[in-house]
């Protein structure tokens, strides 16, 4: 099934974050909890881990783009359910 | 001034653990505020994934305008007496063994909110039991000694008050506060606290020198402060004062050693250390029940 990975809420009031580094590209295979993407906020850099293992179908944002809580980051083909 | 590039050691993981959501849900359902959320703390995922939170009482709006802080500023509303029950219920549901209660500064109230702190401690003991260890991180109560005593009378295990930074930088970072007054608050807690341990935290990276840090640590020891937390200042948003420098982890280690050499019994020092971060680790085995 296709799993949508969205930007989690980093903290109330954090208006936006910048995608600083994708650790995986499309068609790559990723394991659950592996660092998927690195995002930059005013206070710190966060790695967002993958909630499932599987194959990256599509990345929806590029490095340097600003993202907000709930924005779709990536879709992953997976047999697992997010915890 | 251009924004400094974040160094590689300032990296956290945004856990999507279900426990993070459970913690957030308990806090939301209880209708309580946390400094974790209000201050946009980068440790929030670590703490929430361990069902830890630091509670912010006396409302969400602060009467001071500290340059480093993201907590909302302005004229606060009336203190809600029911807040103590809501916080106690959240602490109970989270199953905390150690709780940290902090507040906004309330210069608009005669006792600065000390009575509310005292009622908070009483309520926590009643609802959560005597095994809960309680740490209060208070404002300076405008230097009102009887307000400090009001909190001490309820025997928290740890009385914290943060110096935040060296005196030279108060005008920039902590306007409305007074370094000497804050030291007097800590001295009062040490002298009148009947066994309470005292603690203070500072942020580095605002432009302080090593000699100024050493002098501050000596000042804290001179008023009997037992515990120290040292962390990196991280600007919550472009509205706050900028970071002057990112302190390397090895420098934090050196300051930890400096603290122990000066006689602090517990020193937390690292880039992500906050007064409340992993505070449970500073609690002694004997810190159960009401402090004597």
mmCIF file of C-alpha atoms in Angstrom:
data_model
loop_
_atom_site.group_PDB
_atom_site.id
_atom_site.type_symbol
_atom_site.label_atom_id
_atom_site.label_comp_id
_atom_site.label_asym_id
_atom_site.label_seq_id
_atom_site.Cartn_x
_atom_site.Cartn_y
_atom_site.Cartn_z
ATOM 1 C CA UNK A 1 0.000 0.000 0.000
ATOM 2 C CA UNK A 2 0.977 3.594 -0.461
ATOM 3 C CA UNK A 3 1.916 5.444 2.746
ATOM 4 C CA UNK A 4 1.911 9.216 2.830
ATOM 5 C CA UNK A 5 4.555 10.767 5.055
ATOM 6 C CA UNK A 6 3.722 14.251 6.263
ATOM 7 C CA UNK A 7 5.754 16.752 8.241
ATOM 8 C CA UNK A 8 5.024 16.146 11.937
ATOM 9 C CA UNK A 9 4.202 19.017 14.227
ATOM 10 C CA UNK A 10 7.601 20.221 15.415
ATOM 11 C CA UNK A 11 6.169 22.585 17.978
ATOM 12 C CA UNK A 12 3.250 24.966 18.097
ATOM 13 C CA UNK A 13 4.221 28.283 16.660
ATOM 14 C CA UNK A 14 6.973 26.978 14.426
ATOM 15 C CA UNK A 15 5.794 28.557 11.225
ATOM 16 C CA UNK A 16 7.924 26.690 8.761
ATOM 17 C CA UNK A 17 10.962 24.569 8.259
ATOM 18 C CA UNK A 18 13.340 24.187 5.364
ATOM 19 C CA UNK A 19 14.179 20.914 3.720
ATOM 20 C CA UNK A 20 17.945 20.785 4.072
ATOM 21 C CA UNK A 21 18.776 17.247 2.952
ATOM 22 C CA UNK A 22 17.016 14.234 1.530
ATOM 23 C CA UNK A 23 18.717 11.052 2.724
ATOM 24 C CA UNK A 24 16.948 8.953 0.067
ATOM 25 C CA UNK A 25 15.891 9.466 -3.528
ATOM 26 C CA UNK A 26 12.942 8.054 -5.435
ATOM 27 C CA UNK A 27 13.045 4.280 -5.970
ATOM 28 C CA UNK A 28 15.413 3.838 -3.010
ATOM 29 C CA UNK A 29 14.526 1.269 -0.394
ATOM 30 C CA UNK A 30 14.299 2.542 3.176
ATOM 31 C CA UNK A 31 13.892 0.790 6.515
ATOM 32 C CA UNK A 32 11.507 1.857 9.235
ATOM 33 C CA UNK A 33 13.068 4.514 11.501
ATOM 34 C CA UNK A 34 15.902 5.280 9.105
ATOM 35 C CA UNK A 35 16.441 9.021 8.717
ATOM 36 C CA UNK A 36 14.388 10.046 5.709
ATOM 37 C CA UNK A 37 14.826 13.777 5.446
ATOM 38 C CA UNK A 38 16.592 16.527 7.347
ATOM 39 C CA UNK A 39 14.766 19.756 8.039
ATOM 40 C CA UNK A 40 15.987 23.006 9.442
ATOM 41 C CA UNK A 41 14.066 25.159 11.921
ATOM 42 C CA UNK A 42 15.168 28.324 13.687
ATOM 43 C CA UNK A 43 16.254 26.359 16.747
ATOM 44 C CA UNK A 44 17.671 23.114 15.484
ATOM 45 C CA UNK A 45 18.041 20.639 12.671
ATOM 46 C CA UNK A 46 15.685 17.683 12.819
ATOM 47 C CA UNK A 47 15.944 14.338 11.111
ATOM 48 C CA UNK A 48 12.530 12.941 10.279
ATOM 49 C CA UNK A 49 12.613 9.137 10.465
ATOM 50 C CA UNK A 50 10.621 6.988 8.092
ATOM 51 C CA UNK A 51 7.470 5.627 9.752
ATOM 52 C CA UNK A 52 7.569 2.489 7.566
ATOM 53 C CA UNK A 53 10.006 0.441 5.539
ATOM 54 C CA UNK A 54 9.541 0.230 1.797
ATOM 55 C CA UNK A 55 10.293 1.843 -1.541
ATOM 56 C CA UNK A 56 10.233 5.612 -1.996
ATOM 57 C CA UNK A 57 7.650 6.331 -4.688
ATOM 58 C CA UNK A 58 7.741 10.102 -4.929
ATOM 59 C CA UNK A 59 9.259 13.079 -3.120
ATOM 60 C CA UNK A 60 6.980 16.087 -3.115
ATOM 61 C CA UNK A 61 9.363 18.783 -1.909
ATOM 62 C CA UNK A 62 12.895 19.677 -2.838
ATOM 63 C CA UNK A 63 15.909 20.698 -0.802
ATOM 64 C CA UNK A 64 15.700 24.396 0.021
ATOM 65 C CA UNK A 65 11.903 24.466 -0.008
ATOM 66 C CA UNK A 66 9.914 25.635 3.004
ATOM 67 C CA UNK A 67 7.446 23.165 4.479
ATOM 68 C CA UNK A 68 4.784 23.389 7.139
ATOM 69 C CA UNK A 69 3.213 20.969 9.593
ATOM 70 C CA UNK A 70 1.082 18.462 7.719
ATOM 71 C CA UNK A 71 2.671 19.041 4.321
ATOM 72 C CA UNK A 72 3.108 15.884 2.264
ATOM 73 C CA UNK A 73 6.809 15.046 2.063
ATOM 74 C CA UNK A 74 6.947 11.693 0.362
ATOM 75 C CA UNK A 75 5.004 8.572 -0.526
ATOM 76 C CA UNK A 76 6.356 5.109 0.250
ATOM 77 C CA UNK A 77 5.222 1.749 -1.113
ATOM 78 C CA UNK A 78 5.121 -0.485 1.937
ATOM 79 C CA UNK A 79 3.599 -3.565 3.455
ATOM 80 C CA UNK A 80 3.952 -2.065 6.919
ATOM 81 C CA UNK A 81 1.592 0.131 8.843
ATOM 82 C CA UNK A 82 2.917 3.254 10.562
ATOM 83 C CA UNK A 83 3.185 2.727 14.317
ATOM 84 C CA UNK B 1 23.919 40.429 11.563
ATOM 85 C CA UNK B 2 23.761 37.307 9.401
ATOM 86 C CA UNK B 3 22.295 34.165 10.898
ATOM 87 C CA UNK B 4 24.953 31.653 11.896
ATOM 88 C CA UNK B 5 24.889 28.286 10.204
ATOM 89 C CA UNK B 6 23.769 25.584 12.613
ATOM 90 C CA UNK B 7 26.616 23.246 13.514
ATOM 91 C CA UNK B 8 26.334 19.482 12.962
ATOM 92 C CA UNK B 9 25.997 18.699 16.678
ATOM 93 C CA UNK B 10 22.684 20.558 16.907
ATOM 94 C CA UNK B 11 20.685 17.761 15.362
ATOM 95 C CA UNK B 12 17.599 16.091 16.800
ATOM 96 C CA UNK B 13 15.189 13.411 15.624
ATOM 97 C CA UNK B 14 11.532 14.235 15.054
ATOM 98 C CA UNK B 15 10.143 10.952 16.404
ATOM 99 C CA UNK B 16 6.789 9.884 15.112
ATOM 100 C CA UNK B 17 6.444 7.582 18.125
ATOM 101 C CA UNK B 18 2.866 6.998 19.268
ATOM 102 C CA UNK B 19 3.970 7.957 22.786
ATOM 103 C CA UNK B 20 4.657 11.492 21.561
ATOM 104 C CA UNK B 21 1.059 11.744 20.426
ATOM 105 C CA UNK B 22 -0.269 10.204 23.641
ATOM 106 C CA UNK B 23 1.667 12.754 25.689
ATOM 107 C CA UNK B 24 0.477 15.631 23.527
ATOM 108 C CA UNK B 25 -3.114 14.351 23.759
ATOM 109 C CA UNK B 26 -2.995 14.083 27.568
ATOM 110 C CA UNK B 27 -1.674 17.629 27.822
ATOM 111 C CA UNK B 28 -4.225 18.989 25.369
ATOM 112 C CA UNK B 29 -7.134 17.167 26.977
ATOM 113 C CA UNK B 30 -6.086 18.430 30.411
ATOM 114 C CA UNK B 31 -6.018 21.979 29.093
ATOM 115 C CA UNK B 32 -2.542 22.742 30.428
ATOM 116 C CA UNK B 33 0.392 24.684 29.056
ATOM 117 C CA UNK B 34 3.930 23.428 28.785
ATOM 118 C CA UNK B 35 7.117 25.342 28.294
ATOM 119 C CA UNK B 36 8.071 22.579 25.873
ATOM 120 C CA UNK B 37 5.469 23.925 23.478
ATOM 121 C CA UNK B 38 5.446 27.607 24.399
ATOM 122 C CA UNK B 39 9.220 27.953 24.128
ATOM 123 C CA UNK B 40 9.393 25.764 20.990
ATOM 124 C CA UNK B 41 11.891 23.523 22.705
ATOM 125 C CA UNK B 42 13.880 21.286 20.354
ATOM 126 C CA UNK B 43 13.906 18.552 23.015
ATOM 127 C CA UNK B 44 10.164 18.139 22.746
ATOM 128 C CA UNK B 45 10.292 14.823 20.878
ATOM 129 C CA UNK B 46 12.788 13.335 23.352
ATOM 130 C CA UNK B 47 10.756 14.450 26.327
ATOM 131 C CA UNK B 48 7.296 13.652 24.984
ATOM 132 C CA UNK B 49 8.479 10.195 23.877
ATOM 133 C CA UNK B 50 9.353 9.580 27.563
ATOM 134 C CA UNK B 51 6.022 11.114 28.671
ATOM 135 C CA UNK B 52 7.915 14.028 30.171
ATOM 136 C CA UNK B 53 6.810 17.636 30.082
ATOM 137 C CA UNK B 54 7.518 20.837 31.962
ATOM 138 C CA UNK B 55 4.391 22.661 32.972
ATOM 139 C CA UNK B 56 3.901 26.372 32.542
ATOM 140 C CA UNK B 57 1.514 27.875 35.075
ATOM 141 C CA UNK B 58 0.077 31.310 35.831
ATOM 142 C CA UNK B 59 -1.151 31.680 32.282
ATOM 143 C CA UNK B 60 0.634 31.814 28.962
ATOM 144 C CA UNK B 61 1.443 35.514 28.794
ATOM 145 C CA UNK B 62 4.506 37.014 30.471
ATOM 146 C CA UNK B 63 4.844 40.519 31.881
ATOM 147 C CA UNK B 64 8.549 40.678 30.958
ATOM 148 C CA UNK B 65 10.105 40.937 27.544
ATOM 149 C CA UNK B 66 13.259 38.853 27.714
ATOM 150 C CA UNK B 67 15.031 39.013 24.382
ATOM 151 C CA UNK B 68 15.716 35.293 24.185
ATOM 152 C CA UNK B 69 12.260 33.980 24.990
ATOM 153 C CA UNK B 70 9.389 32.998 22.693
ATOM 154 C CA UNK B 71 6.710 32.879 25.370
ATOM 155 C CA UNK B 72 3.913 35.304 24.561
ATOM 156 C CA UNK B 73 4.311 38.731 26.148
ATOM 157 C CA UNK B 74 1.785 41.307 27.244
ATOM 158 C CA UNK B 75 -0.895 41.873 29.840
ATOM 159 C CA UNK B 76 -1.863 38.499 31.318
ATOM 160 C CA UNK B 77 -5.356 37.469 32.267
ATOM 161 C CA UNK B 78 -6.497 36.659 35.785
ATOM 162 C CA UNK B 79 -4.898 33.624 37.392
ATOM 163 C CA UNK B 80 -7.116 30.577 37.030
ATOM 164 C CA UNK B 81 -7.337 28.768 40.404
ATOM 165 C CA UNK B 82 -8.480 25.597 38.631
ATOM 166 C CA UNK B 83 -5.172 25.411 36.793
ATOM 167 C CA UNK B 84 -3.574 23.528 39.708
ATOM 168 C CA UNK B 85 -6.120 20.717 39.425
ATOM 169 C CA UNK B 86 -5.699 20.460 35.669
ATOM 170 C CA UNK B 87 -1.914 20.261 35.918
ATOM 171 C CA UNK B 88 -2.111 17.714 38.741
ATOM 172 C CA UNK B 89 -4.458 15.563 36.664
ATOM 173 C CA UNK B 90 -2.074 15.701 33.691
ATOM 174 C CA UNK B 91 0.891 14.753 35.894
ATOM 175 C CA UNK B 92 -1.139 11.854 37.285
ATOM 176 C CA UNK B 93 -2.186 10.615 33.832
ATOM 177 C CA UNK B 94 1.353 10.883 32.497
ATOM 178 C CA UNK B 95 2.554 8.848 35.466
ATOM 179 C CA UNK B 96 5.428 11.186 36.205
ATOM 180 C CA UNK B 97 7.859 10.416 39.016
ATOM 181 C CA UNK B 98 9.395 13.869 38.844
ATOM 182 C CA UNK B 99 7.625 17.023 37.784
ATOM 183 C CA UNK B 100 8.903 20.458 36.955
ATOM 184 C CA UNK B 101 6.591 23.396 37.356
ATOM 185 C CA UNK B 102 7.582 26.744 35.928
ATOM 186 C CA UNK B 103 5.687 29.897 35.125
ATOM 187 C CA UNK B 104 5.615 33.109 33.243
ATOM 188 C CA UNK B 105 6.650 36.165 35.246
ATOM 189 C CA UNK B 106 3.648 37.883 36.839
ATOM 190 C CA UNK B 107 4.788 41.330 37.935
ATOM 191 C CA UNK B 108 1.102 42.300 37.922
ATOM 192 C CA UNK B 109 0.293 40.151 40.989
ATOM 193 C CA UNK B 110 1.252 41.196 44.524
ATOM 194 C CA UNK B 111 2.979 37.934 45.406
ATOM 195 C CA UNK B 112 4.214 37.333 41.848
ATOM 196 C CA UNK B 113 2.224 34.108 41.759
ATOM 197 C CA UNK B 114 3.971 32.506 44.759
ATOM 198 C CA UNK B 115 0.673 31.500 46.335
ATOM 199 C CA UNK B 116 -0.331 29.759 43.112
ATOM 200 C CA UNK B 117 2.979 27.866 43.109
ATOM 201 C CA UNK B 118 2.342 26.832 46.711
ATOM 202 C CA UNK B 119 -1.180 25.617 45.929
ATOM 203 C CA UNK B 120 0.235 23.774 42.911
ATOM 204 C CA UNK B 121 2.662 21.830 45.123
ATOM 205 C CA UNK B 122 -0.091 20.989 47.619
ATOM 206 C CA UNK B 123 -2.369 19.764 44.849
ATOM 207 C CA UNK B 124 0.353 17.637 43.244
ATOM 208 C CA UNK B 125 1.055 15.873 46.547
ATOM 209 C CA UNK B 126 -2.641 15.281 47.123
ATOM 210 C CA UNK B 127 -3.416 13.901 43.662
ATOM 211 C CA UNK B 128 -0.152 12.193 42.709
ATOM 212 C CA UNK B 129 1.056 10.994 46.107
ATOM 213 C CA UNK B 130 4.101 11.629 48.222
ATOM 214 C CA UNK B 131 6.455 9.674 45.984
ATOM 215 C CA UNK B 132 6.324 12.381 43.317
ATOM 216 C CA UNK B 133 9.403 14.587 43.425
ATOM 217 C CA UNK B 134 8.635 18.212 42.744
ATOM 218 C CA UNK B 135 10.873 20.825 41.204
ATOM 219 C CA UNK B 136 9.762 24.435 40.885
ATOM 220 C CA UNK B 137 11.454 26.814 38.485
ATOM 221 C CA UNK B 138 10.264 30.202 39.620
ATOM 222 C CA UNK B 139 10.522 33.779 38.417
ATOM 223 C CA UNK B 140 12.292 36.259 40.702
ATOM 224 C CA UNK B 141 9.010 37.392 42.348
ATOM 225 C CA UNK B 142 10.426 40.920 41.982
ATOM 226 C CA UNK B 143 12.809 40.021 44.800
ATOM 227 C CA UNK B 144 9.954 39.589 47.284
ATOM 228 C CA UNK B 145 11.499 37.409 50.009
ATOM 229 C CA UNK B 146 8.153 36.490 51.555
ATOM 230 C CA UNK B 147 6.993 35.222 48.154
ATOM 231 C CA UNK B 148 10.040 32.958 47.968
ATOM 232 C CA UNK B 149 9.275 31.777 51.514
ATOM 233 C CA UNK B 150 5.666 31.072 50.530
ATOM 234 C CA UNK B 151 6.888 28.558 47.943
ATOM 235 C CA UNK B 152 9.553 27.125 50.239
ATOM 236 C CA UNK B 153 6.933 26.527 52.941
ATOM 237 C CA UNK B 154 5.451 23.776 50.751
ATOM 238 C CA UNK B 155 8.828 22.012 50.646
ATOM 239 C CA UNK B 156 9.505 21.389 46.977
ATOM 240 C CA UNK B 157 12.455 19.053 46.507
ATOM 241 C CA UNK B 158 14.274 21.391 44.153
ATOM 242 C CA UNK B 159 13.920 25.167 43.985
ATOM 243 C CA UNK B 160 15.212 26.517 40.680
ATOM 244 C CA UNK B 161 15.654 30.044 39.545
ATOM 245 C CA UNK B 162 17.574 30.773 36.383
ATOM 246 C CA UNK B 163 20.240 33.428 36.048
ATOM 247 C CA UNK B 164 20.044 32.752 32.280
ATOM 248 C CA UNK B 165 23.175 34.724 31.379
ATOM 249 C CA UNK B 166 26.049 36.812 32.710
ATOM 250 C CA UNK B 167 25.227 40.245 34.199
ATOM 251 C CA UNK B 168 26.765 42.217 31.326
ATOM 252 C CA UNK B 169 24.168 40.756 28.946
ATOM 253 C CA UNK B 170 21.075 41.344 31.085
ATOM 254 C CA UNK B 171 20.095 44.515 29.252
ATOM 255 C CA UNK B 172 20.066 42.627 25.974
ATOM 256 C CA UNK B 173 18.682 39.285 27.079
ATOM 257 C CA UNK B 174 16.838 39.751 30.345
ATOM 258 C CA UNK B 175 15.515 43.279 30.587
ATOM 259 C CA UNK B 176 13.445 43.843 33.715
ATOM 260 C CA UNK B 177 15.502 41.326 35.631
ATOM 261 C CA UNK B 178 18.416 42.003 37.939
ATOM 262 C CA UNK B 179 21.380 39.678 38.366
ATOM 263 C CA UNK B 180 21.960 40.501 42.039
ATOM 264 C CA UNK B 181 18.254 40.166 42.802
ATOM 265 C CA UNK B 182 18.204 36.717 41.225
ATOM 266 C CA UNK B 183 21.182 35.714 43.344
ATOM 267 C CA UNK B 184 19.312 36.913 46.434
ATOM 268 C CA UNK B 185 16.341 34.713 45.480
ATOM 269 C CA UNK B 186 18.622 31.689 45.290
ATOM 270 C CA UNK B 187 20.330 32.599 48.567
ATOM 271 C CA UNK B 188 16.941 32.911 50.262
ATOM 272 C CA UNK B 189 15.935 29.480 48.980
ATOM 273 C CA UNK B 190 19.191 27.983 50.181
ATOM 274 C CA UNK B 191 18.954 29.555 53.630
ATOM 275 C CA UNK B 192 15.222 29.159 54.285
ATOM 276 C CA UNK B 193 14.523 26.018 52.285
ATOM 277 C CA UNK B 194 14.862 23.417 55.051
ATOM 278 C CA UNK B 195 16.820 20.938 52.970
ATOM 279 C CA UNK B 196 15.574 22.025 49.565
ATOM 280 C CA UNK B 197 18.206 21.824 46.867
ATOM 281 C CA UNK B 198 18.677 24.892 44.720
ATOM 282 C CA UNK B 199 19.415 24.993 41.038
ATOM 283 C CA UNK B 200 20.061 27.519 38.306
ATOM 284 C CA UNK B 201 20.475 27.399 34.545
ATOM 285 C CA UNK B 202 22.305 29.498 32.054
ATOM 286 C CA UNK B 203 22.432 29.730 28.283
ATOM 287 C CA UNK B 204 25.670 30.091 26.375
ATOM 288 C CA UNK B 205 26.169 31.627 22.970
ATOM 289 C CA UNK B 206 24.945 35.145 23.723
ATOM 290 C CA UNK B 207 28.423 36.674 23.709
ATOM 291 C CA UNK B 208 29.622 35.804 27.220
ATOM 292 C CA UNK B 209 33.296 35.143 27.880
ATOM 293 C CA UNK B 210 34.778 32.184 29.712
ATOM 294 C CA UNK B 211 35.904 34.488 32.541
ATOM 295 C CA UNK B 212 32.342 35.793 32.890
ATOM 296 C CA UNK B 213 31.009 32.226 33.036
ATOM 297 C CA UNK B 214 33.526 31.340 35.734
ATOM 298 C CA UNK B 215 32.514 34.404 37.750
ATOM 299 C CA UNK B 216 28.821 33.533 37.406
ATOM 300 C CA UNK B 217 29.407 29.966 38.576
ATOM 301 C CA UNK B 218 31.356 31.284 41.572
ATOM 302 C CA UNK B 219 28.501 33.685 42.331
ATOM 303 C CA UNK B 220 26.048 30.788 42.300
ATOM 304 C CA UNK B 221 28.173 28.785 44.681
ATOM 305 C CA UNK B 222 28.524 31.810 46.960
ATOM 306 C CA UNK B 223 24.747 31.797 47.489
ATOM 307 C CA UNK B 224 24.709 28.054 48.099
ATOM 308 C CA UNK B 225 23.358 26.927 44.729
ATOM 309 C CA UNK B 226 23.700 23.126 44.488
ATOM 310 C CA UNK B 227 22.791 22.260 40.922
ATOM 311 C CA UNK B 228 23.650 23.766 37.564
ATOM 312 C CA UNK B 229 22.354 23.374 34.020
ATOM 313 C CA UNK B 230 24.199 24.879 31.060
ATOM 314 C CA UNK B 231 22.912 24.804 27.489
ATOM 315 C CA UNK B 232 23.239 26.470 24.117
ATOM 316 C CA UNK B 233 21.005 29.460 23.442
ATOM 317 C CA UNK B 234 18.909 28.690 20.394
ATOM 318 C CA UNK B 235 16.871 31.450 18.864
ATOM 319 C CA UNK B 236 13.214 30.398 18.739
ATOM 320 C CA UNK B 237 12.385 32.646 15.793
ATOM 321 C CA UNK B 238 13.770 35.698 13.986
ATOM 322 C CA UNK B 239 11.929 37.852 16.557
ATOM 323 C CA UNK B 240 14.417 36.957 19.303
ATOM 324 C CA UNK B 241 18.037 38.017 19.720
ATOM 325 C CA UNK B 242 20.490 36.188 17.482
ATOM 326 C CA UNK B 243 22.945 33.497 18.501
ATOM 327 C CA UNK B 244 26.428 34.995 18.769
ATOM 328 C CA UNK B 245 28.237 31.696 18.816
ATOM 329 C CA UNK B 246 27.600 27.964 18.863
ATOM 330 C CA UNK B 247 29.537 26.433 21.733
ATOM 331 C CA UNK B 248 31.319 23.198 20.904
ATOM 332 C CA UNK B 249 30.424 20.068 22.910
ATOM 333 C CA UNK B 250 33.940 19.882 24.360
ATOM 334 C CA UNK B 251 33.544 23.390 25.775
ATOM 335 C CA UNK B 252 30.371 22.256 27.527
ATOM 336 C CA UNK B 253 32.388 19.384 28.998
ATOM 337 C CA UNK B 254 34.985 21.836 30.273
ATOM 338 C CA UNK B 255 32.284 23.930 31.923
ATOM 339 C CA UNK B 256 30.817 20.806 33.508
ATOM 340 C CA UNK B 257 34.208 20.096 35.048
ATOM 341 C CA UNK B 258 34.491 23.704 36.162
ATOM 342 C CA UNK B 259 31.133 23.365 37.898
ATOM 343 C CA UNK B 260 32.089 20.197 39.750
ATOM 344 C CA UNK B 261 35.403 21.736 40.762
ATOM 345 C CA UNK B 262 33.519 24.659 42.265
ATOM 346 C CA UNK B 263 31.394 22.275 44.313
ATOM 347 C CA UNK B 264 28.068 21.906 42.475
ATOM 348 C CA UNK B 265 26.589 18.524 43.316
ATOM 349 C CA UNK B 266 24.936 18.095 39.909
ATOM 350 C CA UNK B 267 25.983 19.696 36.632
ATOM 351 C CA UNK B 268 24.214 19.164 33.326
ATOM 352 C CA UNK B 269 26.129 20.820 30.506
ATOM 353 C CA UNK B 270 25.581 20.277 26.801
ATOM 354 C CA UNK B 271 24.164 21.914 23.701
ATOM 355 C CA UNK B 272 20.595 20.732 24.290
ATOM 356 C CA UNK B 273 20.594 20.935 28.069
ATOM 357 C CA UNK B 274 17.752 23.007 29.477
ATOM 358 C CA UNK B 275 16.843 23.559 33.097
ATOM 359 C CA UNK B 276 14.186 20.905 32.722
ATOM 360 C CA UNK B 277 15.794 18.510 30.239
ATOM 361 C CA UNK B 278 16.269 15.063 31.806
ATOM 362 C CA UNK B 279 15.942 16.748 35.175
ATOM 363 C CA UNK B 280 14.830 13.469 36.719
ATOM 364 C CA UNK B 281 18.461 12.336 36.417
ATOM 365 C CA UNK B 282 19.458 15.017 38.906
ATOM 366 C CA UNK B 283 17.054 13.723 41.529
ATOM 367 C CA UNK B 284 18.680 11.826 44.347
ATOM 368 C CA UNK B 285 17.506 8.398 45.431
ATOM 369 C CA UNK B 286 16.585 9.936 48.765
ATOM 370 C CA UNK B 287 14.390 12.575 47.142
ATOM 371 C CA UNK B 288 11.145 10.745 47.745
ATOM 372 C CA UNK B 289 8.236 12.145 49.586
ATOM 373 C CA UNK B 290 8.185 15.588 51.045
ATOM 374 C CA UNK B 291 11.505 17.310 51.489
ATOM 375 C CA UNK B 292 12.365 17.804 55.124
#
